[in-house]
Each structure stands twice: as C-alpha cells, then as structure tokens.
C-alpha cells in the first residue's frame, strides 16, 4: 500500500495529534473553515493522490461533526486517494440501532450508509453501542475495544473482591469479559428508561453487598444510568463503586450528578474530548488515553497485519 496520511477532523484534535505522535507522522495539512452562511468548507493542502488516507473524526453532537466527516471523505475521494479509512473513535447515532417501536428510524444504519455514499473504503471504530452495528457498514470495518486500557487501570488500583455490574442488558457481554479477566463476579441491573434523561432501577440480579463494584457501560450521556445504578448498589451495602465507560458525552447535569453520587471514580477514554467545565467540575473523572490503541490499529491496517491480535 502507498504512503499513509492522517487527516484530523475538528471533533477531537488532541486525540488526532496523539495518534500522529504514536505513528511518528505529521498530520496532513487541511483547512477546515466555514462559508459565511455556516456551511463547511474543506481544502486539503497536500497531494493525496494514491495515498492511504485515515480521517480521524468522532461523530458526537453537534451533527456538524458527522457532516464534516462526510465532506472530508468526499474531498479525499475527489482528490484520488487510493483508500479512505474513516477512523471514528465514537460512532454517534448508534443507539437507534433497531426498530423497537413503530415509526422510529434506524439511525445507525443511516449514518453507515452516508459514510459509504460519501466514499469511505473502510471504517475503524471503538466500542460501538452494539457489536452488530459492524454489519451495517457495507465495507470493511474494524471494531476496537477500550477494555485493555480500562482493565490495566483497574488492575493498577489493586482492588480485590470485585463484582462487575452491567447497568443494563446491553453491556452484559462486555461485563462478562471483564469479570473473566479480573476473576470477578458479575451482577446485572434491570433498568427501565422512564424518560430520555431518567432511568429507574427495577432490580439487581447478583450479589453486591460488601463488594467492590465496577460499573461498566459504553457511554455516559446524562449519567442517569450509572448514577441510578450506583445509588441502588450503595443502598444494598456495596463497599466501593468505580465506574468505567468508554465514551464521555457528558450532557446536561451529568458532572453534577456524578459528583453527588456514591461513585468514587469514573474512568472514561479520550474518544470524545471533555469540556473544560467538566474537567473543572468533575474531579472524579479519570481519562485513559486510547491513542496508542487507535494508532496501532491504523499501523496494522496500513501494513495488512492482524488487528484482532491486539486483543489476545
Ligand atoms: C444505553 O443503552 C447506553 O448503553 C447507555 O447506558 C446510555 O446511553 C447512557 O445514557 P445516560 O448516561 O443518559 O443514562
């Protein structure tokens, strides 16, 4: 494969810079600007004809991030890049991944279609909301897990007597994998979402009394899922509660709610940059760097090496 070039979208510049550092390359020179009416204007300032291009862009809100990724893909396609990989550390619009009620969209499939239409050749992403979304991409897709980074952090803490808690059915598989690696027990929360920003814990299946709890989820949006689960677990006599979630969306009062909850530490990754407010208001949050994981996957894709062996 021809030369590799990294293009950074504007959603997560710090992560793109770290990935470039890991790969010992410079970020490709790109101008991302706005027309007077707010439309996105992109110009790639280097020749990328025949190049293996990796565009790094998380698609968390605002939707401008997604639109910018589509425009960048189109630019690379029209500039005759040999191959275009969309590196999407956080793949947004993923929670609507099935038609669970009448007259609702499957937005995860819609976004996957948009990427293909724009001209992406491959997708590289991390901790998708549900693993089967991989099948929505009608192109090669590599799905990475933040688990090794999270597990290393937990192991460094030297916490014993752990119970992993899945705060909803969606995270059971991930919970089981963590429990196996940490030789820990597994408990499951039966959660009901009462409104978009409120959840209710109906029951907890498994023993949490006297245990050091590690709550696991793929993302924190309002924080309600983790906070409600933590409060119930605390009532049931847990010894300590740590939470791990890959994608820190942190919207609304998430930081405030976490600060006043029984959760002692929240471990997230830099798939989405934390706002300055969040860093200031939420000292309970620890950010784990995934640049080496993403960078190594990019290196292996470029040189046609196995990506799955990153996780054995
Ligand atoms: C839901 O299915 C997801 O896995 C997360 O549990 C959820 O999106 C987190 O949202 P919030 O922080 O608003 O409870």
XYZ file of C-alpha atoms and ligand atoms in Angstrom:
326
model
C 0.000 0.000 0.000
C 1.127 3.516 -0.761
C 2.078 6.163 1.766
C -0.084 6.702 4.879
C -1.560 10.116 5.732
C -3.630 11.131 8.739
C -6.293 13.794 8.431
C -7.731 15.279 11.623
C -11.337 16.439 11.660
C -12.121 19.123 14.215
C -14.115 16.999 16.693
C -11.061 15.642 18.542
C -7.829 17.360 17.523
C -5.920 16.389 20.728
C -6.536 12.669 20.081
C -5.537 13.024 16.403
C -2.287 14.705 17.452
C -1.524 11.883 19.882
C -2.244 9.240 17.220
C 0.093 11.095 14.821
C 2.771 11.127 17.517
C 2.351 7.378 18.111
C 2.746 6.736 14.369
C 5.580 9.254 14.113
C 3.908 11.110 11.237
C 2.748 14.693 10.783
C -0.966 15.405 10.421
C -1.816 16.216 6.809
C -2.299 19.935 6.208
C -6.030 20.594 5.885
C -8.023 23.818 6.071
C -11.451 23.375 7.637
C -13.390 26.604 7.564
C -16.926 27.941 7.251
C -18.632 29.787 4.407
C -20.442 32.955 5.530
C -23.726 31.024 5.864
C -22.087 28.406 8.106
C -21.586 25.617 5.545
C -18.393 23.594 5.946
C -15.507 24.446 3.634
C -12.651 21.956 3.335
C -9.361 22.161 1.456
C -6.583 19.565 1.605
C -3.304 21.391 1.145
C -1.161 18.382 0.130
C -1.212 15.935 -2.739
C -3.036 12.772 -1.596
C -3.311 11.062 -4.983
C -2.745 7.321 -4.473
C -2.363 7.753 -0.694
C -3.746 5.510 2.102
C -5.749 8.154 3.977
C -7.087 7.848 7.541
C -9.595 10.539 8.581
C -9.969 10.814 12.361
C -13.314 12.174 13.483
C -15.703 11.258 16.314
C -19.334 11.848 15.400
C -20.693 13.044 18.721
C -23.100 16.023 18.557
C -23.351 18.566 17.052
C -24.234 16.898 13.725
C -21.627 19.242 12.180
C -19.047 16.617 13.213
C -20.737 13.977 11.082
C -21.237 16.404 8.193
C -17.581 17.434 8.400
C -16.513 13.776 8.206
C -18.695 13.249 5.105
C -17.267 16.357 3.441
C -13.704 15.246 4.276
C -14.348 11.786 2.791
C -15.755 13.349 -0.374
C -12.732 15.668 -0.619
C -10.308 12.724 -0.341
C -12.301 10.685 -2.847
C -12.244 13.511 -5.396
C -8.543 14.063 -4.747
C -7.919 10.437 -5.854
C -6.829 8.960 -2.510
C -6.110 5.242 -3.005
C -8.052 4.177 0.099
C -10.041 6.169 2.666
C -10.488 4.849 6.202
C -12.899 6.693 8.484
C -11.430 6.432 11.977
C -14.405 7.072 14.251
C -13.415 6.693 17.926
C -17.024 7.486 18.940
C -19.682 6.468 16.415
C -22.737 8.626 17.142
C -26.383 7.996 16.307
C -25.726 4.370 17.264
C -28.334 3.972 19.970
C -31.140 3.807 17.423
C -29.904 0.505 16.030
C -33.211 -1.335 15.628
C -36.856 -0.564 15.101
C -38.052 -1.170 18.659
C -41.217 0.918 18.286
C -43.380 1.797 15.300
C -42.331 4.823 13.217
C -38.762 5.239 14.504
C -35.578 5.330 12.387
C -32.552 3.046 12.435
C -30.146 5.963 12.521
C -27.052 3.764 12.970
C -27.727 2.218 9.546
C -28.487 5.633 8.034
C -25.108 7.009 9.181
C -23.313 3.868 7.956
C -24.989 4.350 4.542
C -23.959 8.022 4.446
C -20.307 7.074 5.011
C -20.415 4.621 2.113
C -22.147 7.074 -0.226
C -19.546 9.727 0.642
C -16.811 7.301 -0.450
C -15.253 5.693 2.625
C -13.426 2.457 1.849
C -13.168 1.235 5.461
C -14.255 2.103 8.980
C -12.222 1.808 12.173
C -14.188 2.409 15.344
C -14.191 1.762 19.083
C -16.772 0.224 21.434
C -19.831 0.542 19.224
C -23.072 0.809 21.179
C -23.865 -2.716 19.964
C -21.404 -5.012 18.203
C -23.857 -5.936 15.429
C -23.654 -2.363 14.061
C -20.462 -3.630 12.348
C -22.785 -5.372 9.904
C -24.394 -2.036 8.970
C -21.195 -0.961 7.199
C -21.153 -2.243 3.635
C -17.349 -2.033 3.656
C -14.506 -3.444 5.778
C -14.981 -2.469 9.412
C -12.610 -2.950 12.337
C -14.099 -2.738 15.809
C -11.715 -1.987 18.670
C -12.348 -2.305 22.405
C -11.173 0.022 25.149
C -11.212 -2.986 27.515
C -7.394 -3.474 27.646
C -6.930 0.183 28.636
C -9.694 0.028 31.274
C -8.528 -3.336 32.640
C -4.981 -2.055 33.031
C -6.294 0.896 35.057
C -8.406 -1.356 37.323
C -5.517 -3.792 37.801
C -3.207 -0.929 38.819
C -5.726 0.030 41.510
C -5.217 -3.467 43.024
C -8.878 -3.736 44.049
C -9.876 -7.163 45.376
C -13.280 -8.768 45.911
C -14.699 -7.194 42.728
C -18.167 -7.564 41.275
C -18.620 -6.214 37.770
C -22.051 -4.676 37.334
C -23.727 -4.238 33.938
C -26.132 -1.312 34.371
C -28.339 -2.642 31.565
C -28.760 -5.661 29.323
C -26.697 -4.052 26.535
C -23.463 -4.199 28.491
C -23.720 -7.783 29.794
C -21.333 -9.235 27.217
C -18.688 -6.632 27.987
C -19.335 -7.204 31.722
C -18.790 -10.942 31.366
C -15.493 -10.388 29.545
C -14.262 -8.011 32.288
C -15.381 -10.418 35.035
C -13.435 -13.237 33.380
C -10.245 -11.160 33.048
C -10.453 -9.880 36.640
C -11.602 -13.183 38.096
C -14.611 -11.296 39.465
C -18.346 -11.924 39.896
C -20.979 -10.420 37.621
C -24.237 -8.686 38.553
C -26.857 -7.177 36.252
C -29.171 -4.209 36.720
C -32.693 -4.441 35.380
C -33.058 -0.851 34.152
C -36.088 0.897 32.719
C -35.729 4.248 30.946
C -38.641 6.388 32.159
C -37.756 9.462 30.065
C -34.828 10.401 27.776
C -32.842 11.666 30.760
C -34.117 9.462 33.586
C -33.725 5.770 34.295
C -35.163 3.578 37.022
C -33.561 0.539 38.600
C -36.174 -2.216 38.858
C -33.933 -4.927 40.309
C -30.327 -6.081 40.656
C -29.542 -9.684 39.792
C -26.455 -10.836 41.713
C -24.663 -10.084 44.997
C -23.277 -6.579 45.611
C -23.198 -6.422 49.444
C -19.675 -5.916 50.807
C -18.228 -5.933 47.261
C -16.015 -3.501 45.393
C -18.179 -2.667 42.412
C -17.004 -1.874 38.900
C -19.947 -0.489 36.923
C -19.449 -0.822 33.155
C -21.141 0.968 30.290
C -20.297 2.030 26.741
C -21.132 5.722 27.230
C -22.181 8.367 29.712
C -24.744 10.785 28.374
C -26.835 12.301 31.190
C -25.165 9.964 33.684
C -28.561 8.722 34.847
C -27.877 5.045 34.049
C -24.701 4.912 36.145
C -25.874 7.208 38.939
C -29.220 5.411 39.481
C -27.465 2.045 39.446
C -24.786 3.290 41.875
C -27.388 4.625 44.297
C -29.230 1.304 44.405
C -25.981 -0.657 44.736
C -24.914 1.634 47.568
C -28.241 1.083 49.356
C -27.619 -2.633 49.103
C -24.331 -2.307 51.011
C -21.539 -2.230 48.397
C -18.089 -1.407 49.799
C -16.927 0.893 46.976
C -18.090 1.866 43.472
C -15.943 2.661 40.450
C -17.489 3.240 37.014
C -15.929 2.692 33.578
C -17.498 3.989 30.347
C -15.660 4.382 27.060
C -17.376 7.464 25.625
C -17.799 10.601 27.798
C -20.644 12.514 26.140
C -21.464 14.221 29.450
C -24.539 16.253 28.672
C -26.907 18.212 30.912
C -26.143 17.774 34.611
C -24.028 14.638 34.147
C -20.986 16.038 36.006
C -23.072 17.418 38.875
C -25.000 14.155 39.203
C -21.832 12.080 39.222
C -20.219 14.344 41.823
C -23.151 13.928 44.209
C -23.418 10.149 43.627
C -21.763 7.324 45.571
C -19.445 6.644 42.596
C -15.871 7.275 43.748
C -14.164 7.344 40.358
C -15.396 7.436 36.755
C -12.933 6.132 34.188
C -13.525 7.232 30.590
C -11.400 7.450 27.424
C -10.453 10.387 25.214
C -12.679 9.149 22.340
C -14.544 12.446 22.934
C -12.715 15.438 24.444
C -14.013 16.543 27.840
C -15.226 20.114 28.087
C -13.233 22.472 30.319
C -16.309 22.772 32.577
C -16.416 19.037 33.045
C -12.711 18.833 33.893
C -13.185 21.605 36.468
C -16.468 20.378 37.940
C -15.835 16.655 37.979
C -12.549 15.668 39.635
C -13.924 12.126 39.965
C -13.302 11.612 36.218
C -10.074 9.928 35.074
C -9.326 9.940 31.331
C -7.488 6.986 29.798
C -5.655 7.579 26.542
C -6.626 5.356 23.582
C -4.239 6.942 21.052
C -1.797 4.012 21.128
C -4.665 1.552 20.558
C -6.089 3.534 17.626
C -2.606 4.316 16.302
C -1.515 0.684 16.399
C -4.722 -0.402 14.630
C -4.066 2.200 11.899
C -0.487 0.953 11.516
C -1.680 -2.647 11.198
C -4.449 -1.805 8.708
C -1.939 0.108 6.614
C 0.508 -2.787 6.594
C -2.154 -5.518 6.291
C -1.394 -7.043 9.685
C -3.919 -8.615 12.024
C -5.923 -6.144 14.119
C -7.692 -8.778 16.226
C -4.389 -9.915 17.746
C -4.302 -6.540 19.526
C -6.814 -8.078 21.904
C -5.399 -11.508 22.742
C -27.849 2.711 26.738
O -28.300 1.743 26.165
C -26.381 3.022 26.783
O -25.610 1.863 26.824
C -26.059 3.889 27.974
O -26.386 3.159 29.154
C -26.853 5.159 27.974
O -26.849 5.740 26.707
C -26.276 6.143 28.963
O -27.100 7.273 28.959
P -27.316 8.126 30.263
O -25.968 8.495 30.772
O -28.122 9.304 29.785
O -28.091 7.281 31.226
